[in-house]
């Protein structure tokens, strides 16, 4: 991959691999978190959720750091640094002897994984524009949508035949292969003369602009609370479907089904957003999300927290379809007023929305009580908060 051949198949596949590492590192784990928590002596059944949320916590911190680092150090060194942390975290998880140790490893793993996710997109932006960039990103998004559908099945097979520690061996191998592939086969895409010195003051100023701008702040909080609903699902899905509904053998299939709802939404959004606009699509999607959650909450309460499997499955599929329309649009709207400081603002918005998601979704997930009520009520409550903050932002825009 030398010279200007940055649209080669090899480059596209490498970027797709780097971008997919986050989803792979989360979704492959889901079938195994109950077994891991039990074997490592977790004190509470709900503690298994921390295997997911600590990864997101590391990801949140890394999102804030790696973007500015890559602008100062270059893309390749920054990704390799991140992959080194990812490998270290994988090793700690692999050799964990107690539950706190694996949580430390997952935090470090998440911190490392944020680098390839963020900086690989910057690599594409460095060398491409317009249709060429769209071509690369369309393939990347296709891989991004496929990983959640396939990863839990891989995790289930590994858990069944060789045990959960081999999942981390797989993560370690992928991280090493990606790092070597990048270092020896990919040219640096950011020349030295285009790099900018690392300045903490610039990051602080960008944070101030995001916090002071109603549109940026409102939609950042909205993205965080909608993502928080997704965190609730990720944290409790194994408990709900494998244990509450007895679907352990089919957990991966259910997860793929729900991921399909979000994948379909992304494709629909790409077709409709130019016709109807981000705001109108987001408005109706959020209303659909709220209506679905209100109905599901009433039904769940009337049925003692255990509605039929077909009902909860249909509700989650449609909810993820609605949230799939919201994720990309909310982030894009939040970035609209930030053109002058787009790079720094993207780091602030991504980190802040992730932090909100971890705090809200992580807390609600810990309320799991053997029914679906905390899950559905969490979706409804966070949907209401999202509606309130985005309406507040739009009122300021209209003024």
mmCIF file of C-alpha atoms in Angstrom:
data_model
loop_
_atom_site.group_PDB
_atom_site.id
_atom_site.type_symbol
_atom_site.label_atom_id
_atom_site.label_comp_id
_atom_site.label_asym_id
_atom_site.label_seq_id
_atom_site.Cartn_x
_atom_site.Cartn_y
_atom_site.Cartn_z
ATOM 1 C CA UNK A 1 0.000 0.000 0.000
ATOM 2 C CA UNK A 2 2.476 2.618 -1.112
ATOM 3 C CA UNK A 3 2.321 5.973 -2.811
ATOM 4 C CA UNK A 4 -1.122 7.257 -3.662
ATOM 5 C CA UNK A 5 -2.842 3.872 -3.820
ATOM 6 C CA UNK A 6 -4.943 4.605 -0.767
ATOM 7 C CA UNK A 7 -8.149 3.369 -2.328
ATOM 8 C CA UNK A 8 -6.767 -0.141 -2.708
ATOM 9 C CA UNK A 9 -8.797 -3.043 -1.416
ATOM 10 C CA UNK A 10 -6.101 -3.619 1.190
ATOM 11 C CA UNK A 11 -6.438 -0.104 2.584
ATOM 12 C CA UNK A 12 -10.232 -0.351 2.757
ATOM 13 C CA UNK A 13 -10.095 -3.724 4.530
ATOM 14 C CA UNK A 14 -7.503 -2.416 7.013
ATOM 15 C CA UNK A 15 -9.629 0.628 7.866
ATOM 16 C CA UNK A 16 -12.697 -1.591 8.251
ATOM 17 C CA UNK A 17 -10.796 -3.899 10.622
ATOM 18 C CA UNK A 18 -9.512 -1.003 12.736
ATOM 19 C CA UNK A 19 -12.970 0.546 12.904
ATOM 20 C CA UNK A 20 -14.678 -2.740 13.822
ATOM 21 C CA UNK A 21 -12.460 -3.532 16.819
ATOM 22 C CA UNK A 22 -14.712 -1.731 19.295
ATOM 23 C CA UNK A 23 -17.869 -3.604 18.268
ATOM 24 C CA UNK A 24 -15.923 -6.872 18.167
ATOM 25 C CA UNK A 25 -14.543 -6.298 21.673
ATOM 26 C CA UNK A 26 -18.018 -5.709 23.111
ATOM 27 C CA UNK A 27 -20.323 -8.049 21.238
ATOM 28 C CA UNK A 28 -18.088 -11.134 21.308
ATOM 29 C CA UNK A 29 -18.046 -10.882 25.107
ATOM 30 C CA UNK A 30 -21.794 -10.832 25.702
ATOM 31 C CA UNK A 31 -22.487 -14.611 25.796
ATOM 32 C CA UNK A 32 -19.597 -15.103 28.251
ATOM 33 C CA UNK A 33 -20.060 -12.333 30.827
ATOM 34 C CA UNK A 34 -22.190 -14.466 33.165
ATOM 35 C CA UNK A 35 -19.644 -17.289 33.165
ATOM 36 C CA UNK A 36 -16.732 -14.878 33.656
ATOM 37 C CA UNK A 37 -18.412 -13.095 36.572
ATOM 38 C CA UNK A 38 -19.224 -16.415 38.255
ATOM 39 C CA UNK A 39 -15.756 -17.952 37.795
ATOM 40 C CA UNK A 40 -13.951 -14.810 38.995
ATOM 41 C CA UNK A 41 -16.142 -14.423 42.074
ATOM 42 C CA UNK A 42 -18.275 -11.360 41.309
ATOM 43 C CA UNK A 43 -20.258 -10.518 44.431
ATOM 44 C CA UNK A 44 -23.563 -9.607 42.739
ATOM 45 C CA UNK A 45 -25.271 -11.087 39.640
ATOM 46 C CA UNK A 46 -25.583 -7.590 38.175
ATOM 47 C CA UNK A 47 -21.812 -7.049 38.512
ATOM 48 C CA UNK A 48 -21.319 -8.855 35.196
ATOM 49 C CA UNK A 49 -22.529 -5.667 33.506
ATOM 50 C CA UNK A 50 -19.302 -3.925 34.564
ATOM 51 C CA UNK A 51 -17.411 -6.093 32.042
ATOM 52 C CA UNK A 52 -19.181 -4.014 29.385
ATOM 53 C CA UNK A 53 -19.370 -0.609 31.094
ATOM 54 C CA UNK A 54 -15.697 -0.488 32.130
ATOM 55 C CA UNK A 55 -14.754 -1.022 28.485
ATOM 56 C CA UNK A 56 -16.950 1.957 27.549
ATOM 57 C CA UNK A 57 -15.344 4.015 30.320
ATOM 58 C CA UNK A 58 -11.896 3.426 28.820
ATOM 59 C CA UNK A 59 -13.304 4.169 25.377
ATOM 60 C CA UNK A 60 -14.684 7.485 26.618
ATOM 61 C CA UNK A 61 -11.321 8.630 27.983
ATOM 62 C CA UNK A 62 -9.495 7.521 24.842
ATOM 63 C CA UNK A 63 -11.935 9.359 22.572
ATOM 64 C CA UNK A 64 -10.895 12.616 24.227
ATOM 65 C CA UNK A 65 -7.163 11.933 23.915
ATOM 66 C CA UNK A 66 -6.339 10.131 20.677
ATOM 67 C CA UNK A 67 -7.793 12.631 18.202
ATOM 68 C CA UNK A 68 -5.522 15.519 19.337
ATOM 69 C CA UNK A 69 -2.607 13.073 19.699
ATOM 70 C CA UNK A 70 -2.961 11.934 16.099
ATOM 71 C CA UNK A 71 -2.945 15.540 14.870
ATOM 72 C CA UNK A 72 0.358 16.106 16.696
ATOM 73 C CA UNK A 73 2.144 12.739 16.396
ATOM 74 C CA UNK A 74 0.760 11.376 13.129
ATOM 75 C CA UNK A 75 -1.819 8.690 12.447
ATOM 76 C CA UNK A 76 0.356 5.553 12.463
ATOM 77 C CA UNK A 77 2.159 6.134 15.786
ATOM 78 C CA UNK A 78 -1.104 7.040 17.515
ATOM 79 C CA UNK A 79 -2.903 3.908 16.339
ATOM 80 C CA UNK A 80 0.049 1.720 17.307
ATOM 81 C CA UNK A 81 0.107 3.286 20.796
ATOM 82 C CA UNK A 82 -3.607 2.539 21.134
ATOM 83 C CA UNK A 83 -3.194 -1.040 19.901
ATOM 84 C CA UNK A 84 -0.394 -1.530 22.435
ATOM 85 C CA UNK A 85 -2.764 -0.536 25.251
ATOM 86 C CA UNK A 86 -5.404 -2.819 23.702
ATOM 87 C CA UNK A 87 -2.970 -5.763 23.727
ATOM 88 C CA UNK A 88 -1.975 -5.002 27.336
ATOM 89 C CA UNK A 89 -5.613 -4.940 28.403
ATOM 90 C CA UNK A 90 -6.253 -8.229 26.588
ATOM 91 C CA UNK A 91 -3.338 -9.868 28.423
ATOM 92 C CA UNK A 92 -4.582 -8.645 31.809
ATOM 93 C CA UNK A 93 -8.045 -10.056 31.049
ATOM 94 C CA UNK A 94 -6.563 -13.324 29.803
ATOM 95 C CA UNK A 95 -4.664 -13.926 33.033
ATOM 96 C CA UNK A 96 -7.235 -12.453 35.440
ATOM 97 C CA UNK A 97 -7.540 -14.273 38.752
ATOM 98 C CA UNK A 98 -10.319 -12.141 40.255
ATOM 99 C CA UNK A 99 -13.141 -9.891 39.123
ATOM 100 C CA UNK A 100 -11.500 -6.474 39.795
ATOM 101 C CA UNK A 101 -8.496 -7.574 37.698
ATOM 102 C CA UNK A 102 -10.609 -8.255 34.614
ATOM 103 C CA UNK A 103 -12.364 -4.898 35.025
ATOM 104 C CA UNK A 104 -8.968 -3.143 35.016
ATOM 105 C CA UNK A 105 -8.044 -5.068 31.881
ATOM 106 C CA UNK A 106 -11.314 -4.138 30.179
ATOM 107 C CA UNK A 107 -10.812 -0.442 30.991
ATOM 108 C CA UNK A 108 -7.322 -0.515 29.449
ATOM 109 C CA UNK A 109 -8.657 -2.478 26.489
ATOM 110 C CA UNK A 110 -11.363 0.147 25.870
ATOM 111 C CA UNK A 111 -8.856 2.969 26.204
ATOM 112 C CA UNK A 112 -6.677 1.308 23.565
ATOM 113 C CA UNK A 113 -9.548 0.411 21.210
ATOM 114 C CA UNK A 114 -10.672 4.033 20.912
ATOM 115 C CA UNK A 115 -7.497 4.886 18.978
ATOM 116 C CA UNK A 116 -8.012 2.687 15.885
ATOM 117 C CA UNK A 117 -11.695 3.624 15.788
ATOM 118 C CA UNK A 118 -11.108 7.385 15.779
ATOM 119 C CA UNK A 119 -7.812 7.687 13.953
ATOM 120 C CA UNK A 120 -8.650 5.234 11.149
ATOM 121 C CA UNK A 121 -11.437 7.589 10.037
ATOM 122 C CA UNK A 122 -8.955 10.480 10.128
ATOM 123 C CA UNK A 123 -6.681 8.411 7.839
ATOM 124 C CA UNK A 124 -9.493 8.177 5.300
ATOM 125 C CA UNK A 125 -10.225 11.897 5.582
ATOM 126 C CA UNK A 126 -6.535 12.751 5.078
ATOM 127 C CA UNK A 127 -6.386 11.222 1.630
ATOM 128 C CA UNK A 128 -9.942 11.202 0.320
ATOM 129 C CA UNK A 129 -12.867 13.502 -0.253
ATOM 130 C CA UNK A 130 -16.301 13.369 -1.783
ATOM 131 C CA UNK A 131 -17.208 10.168 -3.609
ATOM 132 C CA UNK A 132 -13.857 8.520 -2.858
ATOM 133 C CA UNK A 133 -14.309 8.942 0.885
ATOM 134 C CA UNK A 134 -17.939 7.819 0.615
ATOM 135 C CA UNK A 135 -16.783 4.651 -1.138
ATOM 136 C CA UNK A 136 -14.402 3.757 1.693
ATOM 137 C CA UNK A 137 -16.874 4.650 4.428
ATOM 138 C CA UNK A 138 -19.720 2.677 2.851
ATOM 139 C CA UNK A 139 -17.623 -0.484 3.075
ATOM 140 C CA UNK A 140 -16.534 0.380 6.612
ATOM 141 C CA UNK A 141 -20.173 0.831 7.665
ATOM 142 C CA UNK A 142 -21.119 -2.482 6.071
ATOM 143 C CA UNK A 143 -18.498 -4.230 8.210
ATOM 144 C CA UNK A 144 -19.613 -2.199 11.230
ATOM 145 C CA UNK A 145 -23.172 -3.494 10.770
ATOM 146 C CA UNK A 146 -22.072 -7.105 10.210
ATOM 147 C CA UNK A 147 -19.904 -7.380 13.333
ATOM 148 C CA UNK A 148 -22.768 -7.134 15.902
ATOM 149 C CA UNK A 149 -24.659 -9.792 13.949
ATOM 150 C CA UNK A 150 -21.764 -12.279 13.888
ATOM 151 C CA UNK A 151 -19.634 -11.548 16.967
ATOM 152 C CA UNK A 152 -21.952 -13.083 19.629
ATOM 153 C CA UNK A 153 -22.047 -16.335 17.632
ATOM 154 C CA UNK A 154 -18.249 -16.406 17.615
ATOM 155 C CA UNK A 155 -18.203 -15.752 21.358
ATOM 156 C CA UNK A 156 -20.730 -18.541 21.956
ATOM 157 C CA UNK A 157 -18.669 -21.074 19.981
ATOM 158 C CA UNK A 158 -15.418 -20.124 21.720
ATOM 159 C CA UNK A 159 -17.097 -20.317 25.138
ATOM 160 C CA UNK A 160 -18.600 -23.700 24.300
ATOM 161 C CA UNK A 161 -15.478 -25.418 22.984
ATOM 162 C CA UNK A 162 -12.384 -23.777 24.547
ATOM 163 C CA UNK A 163 -13.515 -21.455 27.348
ATOM 164 C CA UNK A 164 -13.868 -17.708 27.793
ATOM 165 C CA UNK A 165 -10.140 -16.932 28.154
ATOM 166 C CA UNK A 166 -9.614 -17.845 24.503
ATOM 167 C CA UNK A 167 -11.846 -14.911 23.550
ATOM 168 C CA UNK A 168 -9.108 -12.629 24.881
ATOM 169 C CA UNK A 169 -6.483 -14.618 22.989
ATOM 170 C CA UNK A 170 -8.475 -13.802 19.875
ATOM 171 C CA UNK A 171 -8.571 -10.097 20.780
ATOM 172 C CA UNK A 172 -4.815 -10.133 21.395
ATOM 173 C CA UNK A 173 -4.099 -11.768 18.025
ATOM 174 C CA UNK A 174 -6.361 -9.308 16.164
ATOM 175 C CA UNK A 175 -4.658 -6.346 17.873
ATOM 176 C CA UNK A 176 -1.156 -7.580 17.032
ATOM 177 C CA UNK A 177 -2.045 -8.423 13.421
ATOM 178 C CA UNK A 178 -3.715 -5.025 12.933
ATOM 179 C CA UNK A 179 -0.693 -3.199 14.389
ATOM 180 C CA UNK A 180 1.858 -5.056 12.258
ATOM 181 C CA UNK A 181 -0.283 -4.692 9.153
ATOM 182 C CA UNK A 182 -0.634 -0.958 9.698
ATOM 183 C CA UNK A 183 3.035 -0.356 10.516
ATOM 184 C CA UNK A 184 4.571 -2.284 7.656
ATOM 185 C CA UNK A 185 1.982 -1.860 4.916
ATOM 186 C CA UNK A 186 0.383 1.565 5.364
ATOM 187 C CA UNK A 187 2.029 4.921 4.651
ATOM 188 C CA UNK A 188 1.604 7.793 7.101
ATOM 189 C CA UNK A 189 -1.322 9.897 5.837
ATOM 190 C CA UNK A 190 -0.558 13.086 7.814
ATOM 191 C CA UNK A 191 2.729 14.709 6.705
ATOM 192 C CA UNK A 192 4.857 16.421 9.348
ATOM 193 C CA UNK A 193 4.228 19.866 7.880
ATOM 194 C CA UNK A 194 0.463 19.446 8.426
ATOM 195 C CA UNK A 195 0.668 18.366 12.058
ATOM 196 C CA UNK A 196 -0.444 20.672 14.851
ATOM 197 C CA UNK A 197 1.211 20.900 18.284
ATOM 198 C CA UNK A 198 -0.640 19.261 21.140
ATOM 199 C CA UNK A 199 -2.199 22.039 23.224
ATOM 200 C CA UNK A 200 -4.396 21.361 26.239
ATOM 201 C CA UNK A 201 -5.651 24.943 26.020
ATOM 202 C CA UNK A 202 -7.182 24.224 22.602
ATOM 203 C CA UNK A 203 -9.099 21.281 24.014
ATOM 204 C CA UNK A 204 -10.350 23.380 26.933
ATOM 205 C CA UNK A 205 -11.449 26.166 24.575
ATOM 206 C CA UNK A 206 -13.273 23.644 22.365
ATOM 207 C CA UNK A 207 -15.028 22.224 25.427
ATOM 208 C CA UNK A 208 -16.121 25.724 26.377
ATOM 209 C CA UNK A 209 -17.601 26.356 22.923
ATOM 210 C CA UNK A 210 -19.526 23.064 22.994
ATOM 211 C CA UNK A 211 -20.876 23.744 26.495
ATOM 212 C CA UNK A 212 -21.948 27.292 25.596
ATOM 213 C CA UNK A 213 -23.678 26.399 22.330
ATOM 214 C CA UNK A 214 -27.309 25.245 22.895
ATOM 215 C CA UNK A 215 -27.463 23.161 19.685
ATOM 216 C CA UNK A 216 -24.157 21.398 20.312
ATOM 217 C CA UNK A 217 -24.901 20.847 23.986
ATOM 218 C CA UNK A 218 -28.534 19.819 23.601
ATOM 219 C CA UNK A 219 -27.878 17.235 20.925
ATOM 220 C CA UNK A 220 -24.734 15.969 22.678
ATOM 221 C CA UNK A 221 -26.794 15.244 25.793
ATOM 222 C CA UNK A 222 -29.522 13.757 23.581
ATOM 223 C CA UNK A 223 -27.034 11.465 21.860
ATOM 224 C CA UNK A 224 -25.722 10.452 25.277
ATOM 225 C CA UNK A 225 -29.118 9.563 26.734
ATOM 226 C CA UNK A 226 -30.197 7.586 23.664
ATOM 227 C CA UNK A 227 -26.858 5.784 23.745
ATOM 228 C CA UNK A 228 -27.494 5.241 27.460
ATOM 229 C CA UNK A 229 -30.566 3.181 26.547
ATOM 230 C CA UNK A 230 -28.324 1.046 24.358
ATOM 231 C CA UNK A 231 -25.905 0.611 27.291
ATOM 232 C CA UNK A 232 -28.791 -0.695 29.423
ATOM 233 C CA UNK A 233 -29.555 -3.267 26.745
ATOM 234 C CA UNK A 234 -25.929 -4.334 26.307
ATOM 235 C CA UNK A 235 -25.457 -4.715 30.046
ATOM 236 C CA UNK A 236 -28.641 -6.701 30.695
ATOM 237 C CA UNK A 237 -29.235 -8.560 27.409
ATOM 238 C CA UNK A 238 -27.504 -11.736 28.564
ATOM 239 C CA UNK A 239 -29.517 -11.758 31.801
ATOM 240 C CA UNK A 240 -32.815 -11.008 30.062
ATOM 241 C CA UNK A 241 -32.603 -13.363 27.107
ATOM 242 C CA UNK A 242 -30.290 -16.145 28.298
ATOM 243 C CA UNK A 243 -31.679 -16.401 31.840
ATOM 244 C CA UNK A 244 -35.067 -14.684 32.174
ATOM 245 C CA UNK A 245 -36.467 -16.034 28.883
ATOM 246 C CA UNK A 246 -34.300 -19.174 28.730
ATOM 247 C CA UNK A 247 -32.884 -18.350 25.306
ATOM 248 C CA UNK A 248 -29.219 -19.046 26.061
ATOM 249 C CA UNK A 249 -28.808 -21.362 23.052
ATOM 250 C CA UNK A 250 -30.316 -18.730 20.763
ATOM 251 C CA UNK A 251 -28.844 -15.599 22.379
ATOM 252 C CA UNK A 252 -26.563 -14.848 19.417
ATOM 253 C CA UNK A 253 -29.498 -15.098 17.006
ATOM 254 C CA UNK A 254 -31.601 -12.712 19.053
ATOM 255 C CA UNK A 255 -28.707 -10.258 19.264
ATOM 256 C CA UNK A 256 -28.247 -10.437 15.478
ATOM 257 C CA UNK A 257 -31.973 -9.833 15.006
ATOM 258 C CA UNK A 258 -31.905 -6.656 17.095
ATOM 259 C CA UNK A 259 -28.680 -5.469 15.447
ATOM 260 C CA UNK A 260 -30.492 -5.925 12.140
ATOM 261 C CA UNK A 261 -33.043 -3.328 13.207
ATOM 262 C CA UNK A 262 -30.295 -0.775 13.685
ATOM 263 C CA UNK A 263 -28.586 -1.771 10.423
ATOM 264 C CA UNK A 264 -31.814 -1.324 8.468
ATOM 265 C CA UNK A 265 -32.287 2.082 10.098
ATOM 266 C CA UNK A 266 -28.828 3.223 8.951
ATOM 267 C CA UNK A 267 -29.640 2.241 5.359
ATOM 268 C CA UNK A 268 -33.059 3.911 5.518
ATOM 269 C CA UNK A 269 -31.518 7.054 6.997
ATOM 270 C CA UNK A 270 -29.006 7.272 4.143
ATOM 271 C CA UNK A 271 -31.893 7.254 1.662
ATOM 272 C CA UNK A 272 -34.273 9.602 3.478
ATOM 273 C CA UNK A 273 -32.065 12.173 5.177
ATOM 274 C CA UNK A 274 -31.516 14.231 2.013
ATOM 275 C CA UNK A 275 -35.253 14.288 1.310
ATOM 276 C CA UNK A 276 -36.600 15.063 4.771
ATOM 277 C CA UNK A 277 -33.588 16.468 6.629
ATOM 278 C CA UNK A 278 -31.892 15.377 9.838
ATOM 279 C CA UNK A 279 -34.190 17.263 12.163
ATOM 280 C CA UNK A 280 -37.493 15.976 10.806
ATOM 281 C CA UNK A 281 -36.272 12.374 10.696
ATOM 282 C CA UNK A 282 -34.909 12.668 14.225
ATOM 283 C CA UNK A 283 -38.105 14.251 15.503
ATOM 284 C CA UNK A 284 -40.374 11.475 14.233
ATOM 285 C CA UNK A 285 -37.945 8.726 15.194
ATOM 286 C CA UNK A 286 -37.767 10.013 18.764
ATOM 287 C CA UNK A 287 -41.554 10.207 18.964
ATOM 288 C CA UNK A 288 -41.746 6.613 17.737
ATOM 289 C CA UNK A 289 -39.167 5.554 20.331
ATOM 290 C CA UNK A 290 -41.138 7.243 23.124
ATOM 291 C CA UNK A 291 -44.492 5.808 22.028
ATOM 292 C CA UNK A 292 -43.094 2.282 21.782
ATOM 293 C CA UNK A 293 -41.487 2.569 25.216
ATOM 294 C CA UNK A 294 -44.659 3.927 26.844
ATOM 295 C CA UNK A 295 -46.750 1.055 25.458
ATOM 296 C CA UNK A 296 -44.121 -1.529 26.398
ATOM 297 C CA UNK A 297 -43.855 -0.144 29.935
ATOM 298 C CA UNK A 298 -47.619 -0.345 30.495
ATOM 299 C CA UNK A 299 -47.777 -3.908 29.138
ATOM 300 C CA UNK A 300 -44.762 -4.951 31.227
ATOM 301 C CA UNK A 301 -46.260 -3.523 34.421
ATOM 302 C CA UNK A 302 -49.614 -5.204 33.761
ATOM 303 C CA UNK A 303 -47.885 -8.555 33.183
ATOM 304 C CA UNK A 304 -45.681 -8.472 36.258
ATOM 305 C CA UNK A 305 -42.507 -7.577 34.394
ATOM 306 C CA UNK A 306 -42.542 -10.649 32.143
ATOM 307 C CA UNK A 307 -44.383 -9.968 28.865
ATOM 308 C CA UNK A 308 -44.263 -12.657 26.142
ATOM 309 C CA UNK A 309 -40.941 -13.114 24.378
ATOM 310 C CA UNK A 310 -42.428 -12.142 21.005
ATOM 311 C CA UNK A 311 -43.642 -8.849 22.476
ATOM 312 C CA UNK A 312 -40.341 -7.776 24.048
ATOM 313 C CA UNK A 313 -38.435 -8.899 20.942
ATOM 314 C CA UNK A 314 -40.684 -6.874 18.631
ATOM 315 C CA UNK A 315 -40.435 -3.855 20.926
ATOM 316 C CA UNK A 316 -36.632 -3.953 21.003
ATOM 317 C CA UNK A 317 -36.344 -4.448 17.240
ATOM 318 C CA UNK A 318 -38.525 -1.399 16.542
ATOM 319 C CA UNK A 319 -36.818 0.646 19.275
ATOM 320 C CA UNK A 320 -33.397 -0.064 17.795
ATOM 321 C CA UNK A 321 -34.722 0.887 14.376
ATOM 322 C CA UNK A 322 -35.778 4.263 15.800
ATOM 323 C CA UNK A 323 -32.523 4.764 17.715
ATOM 324 C CA UNK A 324 -30.536 3.806 14.606
ATOM 325 C CA UNK A 325 -32.087 6.818 12.882
ATOM 326 C CA UNK A 326 -31.144 9.016 15.849
ATOM 327 C CA UNK A 327 -27.473 8.162 16.495
ATOM 328 C CA UNK A 328 -25.903 9.551 13.341
ATOM 329 C CA UNK A 329 -28.292 12.473 12.956
ATOM 330 C CA UNK A 330 -27.873 13.682 16.542
ATOM 331 C CA UNK A 331 -24.089 13.691 16.255
ATOM 332 C CA UNK A 332 -24.229 15.495 12.923
ATOM 333 C CA UNK A 333 -26.601 18.168 14.294
ATOM 334 C CA UNK A 334 -24.386 18.649 17.362
ATOM 335 C CA UNK A 335 -21.402 19.236 15.070
ATOM 336 C CA UNK A 336 -23.201 21.773 12.816
ATOM 337 C CA UNK A 337 -22.145 24.918 14.759
ATOM 338 C CA UNK A 338 -18.618 23.601 15.364
ATOM 339 C CA UNK A 339 -17.114 23.905 11.880
ATOM 340 C CA UNK A 340 -14.165 26.087 12.914
ATOM 341 C CA UNK A 341 -13.015 23.616 15.580
ATOM 342 C CA UNK A 342 -14.475 20.426 14.119
ATOM 343 C CA UNK A 343 -11.672 18.069 15.184
ATOM 344 C CA UNK A 344 -11.501 19.150 18.802
ATOM 345 C CA UNK A 345 -15.293 19.471 19.013
ATOM 346 C CA UNK A 346 -15.744 15.912 17.729
ATOM 347 C CA UNK A 347 -13.504 14.649 20.543
ATOM 348 C CA UNK A 348 -15.426 16.654 23.169
ATOM 349 C CA UNK A 349 -18.862 15.684 21.854
ATOM 350 C CA UNK A 350 -17.936 12.010 21.525
ATOM 351 C CA UNK A 351 -16.451 11.837 25.029
ATOM 352 C CA UNK A 352 -19.247 13.782 26.713
ATOM 353 C CA UNK A 353 -22.045 11.784 25.075
ATOM 354 C CA UNK A 354 -20.292 8.515 25.989
ATOM 355 C CA UNK A 355 -19.833 9.655 29.588
ATOM 356 C CA UNK A 356 -23.535 10.510 29.853
ATOM 357 C CA UNK A 357 -24.407 7.110 28.377
ATOM 358 C CA UNK A 358 -22.205 5.221 30.845
ATOM 359 C CA UNK A 359 -23.514 7.121 33.880
ATOM 360 C CA UNK A 360 -27.191 6.808 32.956
ATOM 361 C CA UNK A 361 -27.250 3.409 31.254
ATOM 362 C CA UNK A 362 -24.787 1.852 33.671
ATOM 363 C CA UNK A 363 -26.792 2.985 36.711
ATOM 364 C CA UNK A 364 -30.148 1.822 35.319
ATOM 365 C CA UNK A 365 -28.668 -1.515 34.272
ATOM 366 C CA UNK A 366 -27.684 -2.164 37.887
ATOM 367 C CA UNK A 367 -31.389 -1.931 38.823
ATOM 368 C CA UNK A 368 -32.120 -5.192 36.976
ATOM 369 C CA UNK A 369 -34.406 -7.265 39.217
ATOM 370 C CA UNK A 370 -35.302 -10.359 37.234
ATOM 371 C CA UNK A 371 -37.942 -8.548 35.140
ATOM 372 C CA UNK A 372 -37.829 -6.366 32.018
ATOM 373 C CA UNK A 373 -39.274 -3.360 33.875
ATOM 374 C CA UNK A 374 -35.911 -1.619 34.547
ATOM 375 C CA UNK A 375 -34.953 -2.075 30.877
ATOM 376 C CA UNK A 376 -38.217 -0.721 29.461
ATOM 377 C CA UNK A 377 -38.582 2.032 32.081
ATOM 378 C CA UNK A 378 -34.978 3.049 31.400
ATOM 379 C CA UNK A 379 -35.709 3.334 27.688
ATOM 380 C CA UNK A 380 -38.811 5.420 28.381
ATOM 381 C CA UNK A 381 -37.126 7.699 30.935
ATOM 382 C CA UNK A 382 -34.043 8.353 28.841
ATOM 383 C CA UNK A 383 -36.259 8.923 25.808
ATOM 384 C CA UNK A 384 -38.121 11.646 27.738
ATOM 385 C CA UNK A 385 -34.852 13.306 28.736
ATOM 386 C CA UNK A 386 -33.732 13.190 25.099
ATOM 387 C CA UNK A 387 -36.980 14.802 23.984
ATOM 388 C CA UNK A 388 -36.649 17.562 26.600
ATOM 389 C CA UNK A 389 -33.040 18.525 25.811
ATOM 390 C CA UNK A 390 -33.468 18.470 22.020
ATOM 391 C CA UNK A 391 -36.651 20.571 22.242
ATOM 392 C CA UNK A 392 -34.745 23.035 24.430
ATOM 393 C CA UNK A 393 -31.988 23.195 21.819
ATOM 394 C CA UNK A 394 -34.445 23.740 18.972
ATOM 395 C CA UNK A 395 -36.201 26.579 20.806
ATOM 396 C CA UNK A 396 -32.858 28.351 21.134
ATOM 397 C CA UNK A 397 -32.150 27.777 17.433
ATOM 398 C CA UNK A 398 -35.477 29.259 16.385
ATOM 399 C CA UNK A 399 -34.789 32.370 18.479
#
